Coordinates of C-alpha atoms in Angstrom, one line a residue:
Chain A
X1 CA -108.7 222.5 20.6
X2 CA -105.1 222.6 21.7
X3 CA -104.7 225.9 19.9
X4 CA -107.8 227.2 21.8
X5 CA -106.3 226.2 25.2
X6 CA -103.1 227.9 24.2
X7 CA -104.9 231.1 23.2
X8 CA -106.9 231.1 26.5
X9 CA -103.7 230.6 28.6
X10 CA -102.1 233.4 26.7
X11 CA -105.1 235.6 27.3
X12 CA -105.2 234.9 31.0
X13 CA -101.5 235.7 31.3
X14 CA -102.1 238.9 29.3
X15 CA -104.9 239.9 31.5
X16 CA -102.8 239.3 34.6
X17 CA -100.1 241.5 33.2
X18 CA -102.6 244.2 32.4
X19 CA -104.0 244.0 35.9
X20 CA -100.4 244.2 37.0
X21 CA -98.7 244.6 40.4
X22 CA -100.5 246.0 43.4
X23 CA -99.0 248.0 46.1
X24 CA -100.9 248.4 49.3
X25 CA -100.8 250.0 52.8
X26 CA -103.2 250.1 55.7
X27 CA -101.0 252.4 57.8
X28 CA -100.6 255.4 55.5
X29 CA -100.2 258.9 56.9
X30 CA -102.4 262.0 56.3
X31 CA -102.0 265.2 58.1
X32 CA -104.2 268.3 57.7
X33 CA -103.3 271.7 58.8
X34 CA -105.3 274.8 59.1
X35 CA -103.6 278.1 59.7
X36 CA -105.9 280.9 61.0
X37 CA -105.3 284.2 62.9
X38 CA -106.3 282.8 66.3
X39 CA -105.1 279.3 66.2
X40 CA -103.5 276.6 64.1
X41 CA -105.2 273.2 63.9
X42 CA -103.4 270.1 63.1
X43 CA -104.7 266.5 62.8
X44 CA -103.0 263.3 61.9
X45 CA -104.3 260.0 60.8
X46 CA -101.9 257.1 60.7
X47 CA -104.4 254.4 59.6
X48 CA -104.9 255.4 56.0
X49 CA -105.8 252.7 53.5
X50 CA -104.2 253.2 50.1
X51 CA -103.5 251.0 47.0
X52 CA -101.7 251.6 43.8
X53 CA -101.6 249.5 40.6
X54 CA -98.3 249.9 39.0
X55 CA -99.3 249.1 35.5
X56 CA -102.7 250.9 35.1
X57 CA -101.7 253.7 37.5
X58 CA -104.9 253.4 39.4
X59 CA -104.5 254.9 42.9
X60 CA -107.1 254.8 45.6
X61 CA -107.4 255.9 49.2
X62 CA -109.9 255.2 52.0
X63 CA -109.7 257.3 55.1
X64 CA -111.6 256.7 58.3
X65 CA -112.5 260.1 59.6
X66 CA -112.6 259.1 63.3
X67 CA -109.0 258.1 63.1
X68 CA -107.8 261.7 62.8
X69 CA -106.1 262.7 66.1
X70 CA -106.0 266.3 67.3
X71 CA -103.9 267.8 70.0
X72 CA -107.1 269.1 71.7
X73 CA -109.9 266.6 72.5
X74 CA -112.4 269.3 72.0
X75 CA -111.2 269.9 68.4
X76 CA -111.5 266.3 67.7
X77 CA -115.0 266.2 69.1
X78 CA -116.1 269.2 67.0
X79 CA -114.4 267.8 63.9
X80 CA -116.4 264.6 64.1
X81 CA -119.6 266.0 65.5
X82 CA -120.0 269.3 63.7
X83 CA -117.8 269.6 60.7
X84 CA -117.4 266.2 58.9
X85 CA -120.3 264.5 60.7
X86 CA -118.4 261.2 60.8
X87 CA -121.4 259.3 62.2
X88 CA -123.1 260.0 58.8
X89 CA -120.0 259.9 56.6
X90 CA -117.5 257.6 58.3
X91 CA -115.0 257.5 55.3
X92 CA -113.4 259.9 52.9
X93 CA -112.1 258.3 49.7
X94 CA -110.1 259.1 46.7
X95 CA -110.3 257.2 43.4
X96 CA -107.9 258.2 40.7
X97 CA -105.0 257.5 38.5
X98 CA -101.3 258.4 38.2
X99 CA -101.5 260.0 34.8
X100 CA -97.8 259.5 34.0
X101 CA -97.5 256.0 35.4
X102 CA -95.4 254.9 32.4
X103 CA -92.7 257.4 33.5
X104 CA -92.2 255.4 36.7
X105 CA -89.9 252.4 36.5
X106 CA -90.9 250.2 39.4
X107 CA -87.9 248.0 38.8
X108 CA -85.4 250.9 39.2
X109 CA -85.1 252.5 42.7
X110 CA -85.3 256.3 42.6
X111 CA -87.6 259.2 43.1
X112 CA -90.1 260.0 40.3
X113 CA -92.3 263.0 39.9
X114 CA -96.0 262.1 39.4
X115 CA -99.3 263.7 38.7
X116 CA -102.4 262.2 40.3
X117 CA -105.8 262.9 39.1
X118 CA -109.2 261.7 40.4
X119 CA -112.2 262.2 42.5
X120 CA -112.0 263.1 46.2
X121 CA -115.0 262.4 48.3
X122 CA -115.4 264.0 51.7
X123 CA -118.8 263.9 53.4
X124 CA -121.4 263.9 50.6
X125 CA -119.4 265.9 48.1
X126 CA -117.2 264.6 45.4
X127 CA -114.8 266.8 43.5
X128 CA -112.3 266.3 40.8
X129 CA -108.8 267.1 41.9
X130 CA -105.3 266.9 40.3
X131 CA -102.1 267.3 42.2
X132 CA -98.3 266.8 41.9
X133 CA -96.4 264.5 44.1
X134 CA -93.5 262.0 44.1
X135 CA -93.1 258.3 44.2
X136 CA -90.0 256.9 45.6
X137 CA -89.3 253.4 44.4
X138 CA -87.5 251.1 46.8
X139 CA -87.1 247.4 47.1
X140 CA -90.6 245.8 47.3
X141 CA -92.2 249.2 48.2
X142 CA -93.1 252.5 46.8
X143 CA -93.4 255.7 49.0
X144 CA -95.9 258.2 47.7
X145 CA -95.8 261.7 48.9
X146 CA -97.8 264.8 48.2
X147 CA -98.9 268.1 49.6
X148 CA -101.8 270.1 48.4
X149 CA -104.7 272.3 49.6
X150 CA -108.4 271.8 49.5
X151 CA -111.3 274.2 50.1
X152 CA -113.7 273.3 52.9
X153 CA -116.5 274.9 51.0
X154 CA -116.0 272.3 48.2
X155 CA -117.0 269.6 50.6
X156 CA -119.9 271.2 52.3
X157 CA -118.0 271.9 55.5
X158 CA -119.4 275.2 56.8
X159 CA -117.6 277.3 59.3
X160 CA -119.9 279.3 61.7
X161 CA -119.1 283.0 61.8
X162 CA -118.1 282.8 65.5
X163 CA -115.0 280.7 64.6
X164 CA -113.9 282.1 61.2
X165 CA -110.8 283.4 62.9
X166 CA -110.1 279.9 64.3
X167 CA -110.5 277.8 61.1
X168 CA -109.0 278.5 57.8
X169 CA -111.2 278.0 54.7
X170 CA -108.2 276.4 53.0
X171 CA -106.8 273.3 54.5
X172 CA -103.3 272.0 53.7
X173 CA -103.1 268.2 53.2
X174 CA -99.9 266.2 53.5
X175 CA -100.0 262.6 52.3
X176 CA -97.3 260.0 52.8
X177 CA -98.0 256.3 52.0
X178 CA -95.5 253.5 52.2
X179 CA -97.0 251.1 49.8
X180 CA -95.9 247.5 50.0
X181 CA -95.7 245.1 47.1
X182 CA -98.4 242.5 47.3
Chain B
X1 CA -113.1 231.9 11.4
X2 CA -115.5 230.9 14.2
X3 CA -112.4 230.4 16.4
X4 CA -111.2 233.9 15.5
X5 CA -114.6 235.3 16.7
X6 CA -114.4 233.3 19.9
X7 CA -110.9 234.5 20.6
X8 CA -111.8 238.1 20.1
X9 CA -114.9 237.6 22.3
X10 CA -112.9 236.1 25.1
X11 CA -110.3 238.9 24.8
X12 CA -112.8 241.7 25.0
X13 CA -114.7 239.9 27.8
X14 CA -111.5 239.6 29.8
X15 CA -110.5 243.2 29.2
X16 CA -113.9 244.3 30.1
X17 CA -114.1 242.3 33.3
X18 CA -110.6 243.3 34.4
X19 CA -111.4 246.9 33.5
X20 CA -114.6 246.9 35.4
X21 CA -113.2 245.2 38.5
X22 CA -109.9 247.0 38.6
X23 CA -110.7 249.9 41.0
X24 CA -113.1 247.8 43.0
X25 CA -110.2 245.3 43.3
X26 CA -107.9 248.0 44.7
X27 CA -110.5 249.0 47.3
X28 CA -111.0 245.3 48.1
X29 CA -107.3 244.9 48.9
X30 CA -107.9 246.8 52.2
X31 CA -110.1 244.0 53.4
X32 CA -112.5 244.4 56.2
X33 CA -111.5 247.1 58.7
X34 CA -110.2 245.4 61.8
X35 CA -112.7 245.9 64.6
X36 CA -111.6 248.6 66.8
X37 CA -113.2 249.7 70.1
X38 CA -115.1 253.0 69.4
X39 CA -115.9 254.9 72.6
X40 CA -118.9 257.1 72.7
X41 CA -117.9 260.7 72.9
X42 CA -119.7 263.9 73.7
X43 CA -122.6 262.2 75.5
X44 CA -123.1 265.7 76.9
X45 CA -121.5 268.9 75.7
X46 CA -119.8 269.6 78.9
X47 CA -119.2 268.3 82.5
X48 CA -122.7 269.5 83.7
X49 CA -126.1 268.4 82.5
X50 CA -127.4 271.7 84.0
X51 CA -126.5 272.0 87.6
X52 CA -125.6 268.4 88.2
X53 CA -122.6 266.5 87.0
X54 CA -122.7 264.8 83.6
X55 CA -120.8 261.7 82.6
X56 CA -118.2 263.9 80.8
X57 CA -114.8 264.6 82.2
X58 CA -112.2 267.2 81.0
X59 CA -109.9 265.0 78.9
X60 CA -106.3 264.4 79.9
X61 CA -104.3 267.6 80.2
X62 CA -107.4 269.9 79.8
X63 CA -108.4 272.6 82.3
X64 CA -111.9 273.8 82.3
X65 CA -112.7 277.1 84.0
X66 CA -116.4 277.0 84.9
X67 CA -118.3 280.2 85.9
X68 CA -121.7 279.4 87.1
X69 CA -124.2 282.2 87.9
X70 CA -127.8 282.2 89.1
X71 CA -129.8 285.4 89.3
X72 CA -132.4 285.9 91.9
X73 CA -135.8 284.3 91.6
X74 CA -137.9 285.6 88.7
X75 CA -141.1 286.1 90.7
X76 CA -139.7 289.1 92.6
X77 CA -141.2 291.5 90.1
X78 CA -140.1 294.9 88.9
X79 CA -138.3 296.1 92.1
X80 CA -135.6 293.5 91.7
X81 CA -135.9 293.5 87.9
X82 CA -137.3 289.9 88.0
X83 CA -134.3 288.7 90.0
X84 CA -131.5 290.2 87.8
X85 CA -130.4 292.5 90.7
X86 CA -129.3 289.5 92.7
X87 CA -126.8 286.8 92.1
X88 CA -125.3 283.6 93.4
X89 CA -122.0 282.6 91.8
X90 CA -119.6 279.7 91.8
X91 CA -116.2 279.7 90.2
X92 CA -114.6 276.4 89.6
X93 CA -111.6 274.7 87.9
X94 CA -111.7 271.2 86.6
X95 CA -108.7 269.3 85.3
X96 CA -108.2 266.0 83.6
X97 CA -105.4 264.3 85.4
X98 CA -105.7 261.2 83.2
X99 CA -108.1 260.1 80.5
X100 CA -110.3 258.7 83.3
X101 CA -109.7 260.8 86.4
X102 CA -110.7 264.5 86.8
X103 CA -110.3 266.7 89.9
X104 CA -111.8 270.0 90.7
X105 CA -111.8 272.8 93.2
X106 CA -114.5 275.6 93.5
X107 CA -115.9 278.3 95.6
X108 CA -119.6 279.3 95.8
X109 CA -121.0 282.4 97.2
X110 CA -123.9 280.3 98.6
X111 CA -122.9 279.7 102.3
X112 CA -119.4 280.8 101.3
X113 CA -118.7 277.1 100.4
X114 CA -115.4 275.7 99.2
X115 CA -115.7 272.5 97.3
X116 CA -113.5 269.8 95.8
X117 CA -114.4 266.7 93.9
X118 CA -112.9 263.8 92.0
X119 CA -114.7 262.0 89.1
X120 CA -113.5 258.7 87.8
X121 CA -114.7 257.0 84.5
X122 CA -115.1 253.4 85.4
X123 CA -116.9 252.2 82.3
X124 CA -117.0 253.8 78.9
X125 CA -119.8 253.1 76.4
X126 CA -118.3 251.5 73.4
X127 CA -119.0 249.5 70.2
X128 CA -116.8 247.5 68.0
X129 CA -114.2 245.1 69.4
X130 CA -115.4 245.7 72.9
X131 CA -119.1 246.4 73.5
X132 CA -120.3 248.3 76.5
X133 CA -123.9 249.6 76.5
X134 CA -123.3 252.3 79.2
X135 CA -120.8 254.7 80.6
X136 CA -120.4 254.7 84.4
X137 CA -118.5 257.2 86.5
X138 CA -118.0 257.6 90.2
X139 CA -118.2 261.0 91.7
X140 CA -117.1 262.1 95.2
X141 CA -117.3 265.7 96.4
X142 CA -116.5 267.4 99.7
X143 CA -118.0 270.8 100.8
X144 CA -116.7 273.2 103.4
X145 CA -119.0 275.8 104.7
X146 CA -116.9 278.9 105.6
X147 CA -119.7 281.1 107.0
X148 CA -119.1 282.7 110.4
X149 CA -120.0 280.2 113.1
X150 CA -123.7 280.8 113.9
X151 CA -124.3 278.3 116.8
X152 CA -122.9 280.0 120.0
X153 CA -124.0 277.0 122.1
X154 CA -122.1 274.5 119.9
X155 CA -118.5 273.8 119.7
X156 CA -117.0 275.1 116.4
X157 CA -115.4 271.9 115.1
X158 CA -113.8 272.1 111.7
X159 CA -115.5 268.8 110.8
X160 CA -118.9 270.3 111.6
X161 CA -118.5 272.4 108.5
X162 CA -118.0 269.5 106.1
X163 CA -120.5 267.6 104.0
X164 CA -120.1 265.0 101.3
X165 CA -121.8 263.8 98.1
X166 CA -121.2 260.5 96.4
X167 CA -122.7 259.7 93.1
X168 CA -122.8 256.9 90.5
X169 CA -123.3 258.4 87.1
X170 CA -124.8 255.9 84.6
X171 CA -125.2 257.3 81.1
X172 CA -126.0 256.2 77.6
X173 CA -125.7 258.1 74.4
X174 CA -128.6 256.5 72.5
X175 CA -127.9 258.3 69.3
X176 CA -126.1 261.3 68.1
X177 CA -129.2 263.3 69.2
X178 CA -130.3 261.8 72.4
X179 CA -128.4 261.0 75.7
X180 CA -129.8 260.0 79.1
X181 CA -128.3 259.8 82.5
X182 CA -129.4 258.3 85.8
X183 CA -127.6 259.3 89.0
X184 CA -128.1 257.6 92.3
X185 CA -126.8 259.9 95.0
X186 CA -125.8 259.7 98.6
X187 CA -125.3 262.8 100.7
X188 CA -123.8 263.0 104.2
X189 CA -123.8 266.1 106.4
X190 CA -121.6 266.0 109.4
X191 CA -123.7 268.6 111.2
X192 CA -127.4 269.2 110.7
X193 CA -129.6 272.0 112.1
X194 CA -132.2 270.0 114.1
X195 CA -132.1 266.6 115.7
X196 CA -134.9 265.4 113.4
X197 CA -132.9 266.3 110.3
X198 CA -131.2 263.3 108.8
X199 CA -127.4 263.3 108.3
X200 CA -127.6 260.8 105.5
X201 CA -129.8 261.5 102.5
X202 CA -130.5 259.5 99.4
X203 CA -131.6 261.0 96.1
X204 CA -131.7 260.1 92.5
X205 CA -131.1 262.2 89.5
X206 CA -132.4 261.9 85.9
X207 CA -130.8 264.0 83.1
X208 CA -131.0 264.0 79.4
X209 CA -130.3 266.0 76.4
X210 CA -131.6 266.4 72.9
X211 CA -129.4 267.8 70.2
X212 CA -131.3 270.4 68.3
X213 CA -128.5 271.5 65.9
X214 CA -124.8 270.6 65.7
X215 CA -124.1 273.3 68.3
X216 CA -127.2 273.6 70.4
X217 CA -128.7 271.1 72.8
X218 CA -131.8 271.1 75.0
X219 CA -131.0 269.7 78.5
X220 CA -133.3 268.7 81.3
X221 CA -132.5 267.5 84.8
X222 CA -134.5 266.3 87.8
X223 CA -133.2 265.3 91.2
X224 CA -135.6 263.5 93.5
X225 CA -135.0 263.4 97.2
X226 CA -135.7 259.8 98.5
X227 CA -135.3 260.4 102.2
X228 CA -138.7 261.3 103.5
X229 CA -137.7 263.6 106.3
X230 CA -135.7 265.8 103.9
X231 CA -138.4 265.6 101.2
X232 CA -140.9 267.2 103.6
X233 CA -138.8 270.3 104.0
X234 CA -137.2 270.7 100.6
X235 CA -138.2 270.5 97.0
X236 CA -137.0 268.3 94.2
X237 CA -134.8 270.1 91.7
X238 CA -136.0 270.6 88.1
X239 CA -133.7 272.4 85.6
X240 CA -134.3 273.1 81.9
X241 CA -131.7 274.7 79.7
X242 CA -129.8 275.0 76.5
X243 CA -126.2 274.4 75.8
X244 CA -124.7 276.6 73.1
X245 CA -121.2 275.8 71.9
X246 CA -118.7 278.0 70.1
X247 CA -115.1 277.0 69.5
X248 CA -113.5 276.8 72.9
X249 CA -116.6 277.8 75.0
X250 CA -119.8 276.2 76.0
X251 CA -122.6 278.4 77.3
X252 CA -125.3 276.8 79.3
X253 CA -128.4 278.9 79.8
X254 CA -131.1 277.6 82.1
X255 CA -134.0 277.9 84.4
X256 CA -133.9 276.0 87.7
X257 CA -135.6 276.1 91.1
X258 CA -132.3 275.7 92.9
X259 CA -130.4 278.7 93.9
X260 CA -127.1 277.1 94.8
X261 CA -124.8 275.4 92.3
X262 CA -122.9 272.7 94.3
X263 CA -124.2 269.2 94.6
X264 CA -125.1 268.9 98.3
X265 CA -127.1 272.1 98.3
X266 CA -129.0 271.8 95.0
X267 CA -129.9 268.1 95.6
X268 CA -131.0 268.3 99.3
X269 CA -131.7 272.0 100.0
X270 CA -133.6 273.3 97.0
X271 CA -136.4 275.6 98.1
X272 CA -137.7 277.2 94.9
X273 CA -141.0 276.1 93.4
X274 CA -141.7 276.1 89.7
X275 CA -145.5 276.5 90.2
X276 CA -144.9 279.8 92.1
X277 CA -142.4 281.1 89.6
X278 CA -139.9 280.8 92.3
X279 CA -137.2 279.9 89.8
X280 CA -133.8 281.2 88.9
X281 CA -132.4 282.1 85.6
X282 CA -128.8 281.1 85.3
X283 CA -125.9 280.4 83.1
X284 CA -122.6 278.4 83.1
X285 CA -119.7 279.5 81.0
X286 CA -117.1 276.8 80.4
X287 CA -113.8 277.9 78.9
X288 CA -111.3 275.2 77.9
X289 CA -107.5 275.6 78.3
X290 CA -105.0 273.0 77.1
X291 CA -102.4 272.6 79.7
X292 CA -100.7 269.4 78.5
X293 CA -100.9 268.6 74.9
X294 CA -100.9 264.9 74.1
X295 CA -98.7 263.9 71.2
X296 CA -100.6 263.3 68.0

């Protein structure tokens, strides 16, 4: 019986180690940028939810679409009403993993290259993506940064012909999350 | 041996459970989103339902250039190409001084009228942390008739050329598709034609829109004159139209029985009759300019 208890305690400890350390933020930053002949469109969201598990490498995002701010109110209105239909699809999300998590030493401050792979869901479309970025390990926090592009067509965002010169089919995404140790 | 099985079972169960819950756990770390106040936006596509004011203001730092145009009445037949030969026009500028306050100036060809107005958002429909079922705005406009003086027996006072409109705009966006607005209106004219004409007139406006597609809405608007004396001589205004939106423009195409495009005249001086085809085809073109860009 004693041996059994010992085994169970050991297993629980093992499980906790496997689940590992979590890093979380609710104030991450995502910017998107569209460069088109007639105008450039920029939007920034500073209320991005993101979490990272340092041992499994699991990395998730949840982004409230209505929290994207544009310089022109009309752009914001069109973004929500016409393009991402945020009343129907309030959140975008990403669920993936840092494929080279073992290369990152969370005990040793420094900047580490990383590859993140997973599924990005915007509106009703989910697509597998894989992009490079960096993790900067600091005391009690990790700063994740990446920059990549997505195609609007992949996520069922259609651009009417009248504004093809105003909106690029390719959108540049900049991500910066300051994840705090939990 | 049995213990060995038990150990293996517990181990695999733990691994399985932790594996299955892991990503869900990570999402759970975000907790419930803190309740934020979400204001209803785009109750109408632009600052007019059709002719009349809508609950919308130009946002802070945004200038709207509004070109309103009504052709002649459509029942004039071939000779005037069903009204297309004639036109009444208003040019206006509207600017968002703050998120809540908008100001405007305009000039109409109808009675060569200059107009200016201010519109203030008192209440904003919202959900979340703060709940407000309606939006409410206050509107005050002043109109200056600049026609040559036509009463030789009357003194030509500047004040005689002025008239005023005050409105309370109460609107609700019921859903992404349907919005409705009710607009109690008070009109004051400093000078009226006949002694029997009232200087103060009450009216009430009803307006609504149905969103047909993401970029097209159907709008309807009705203004009812409540002051009996005025109602005897003039008609209530009924306007039906479509809003078409492209990038920085909104096009409003409509039919209405009111020839003029400024509040005092289309609310209290509408002469056209729908039954007789005495209606006007018209359009508003709204072009948006960003004057001051808020930091994002």
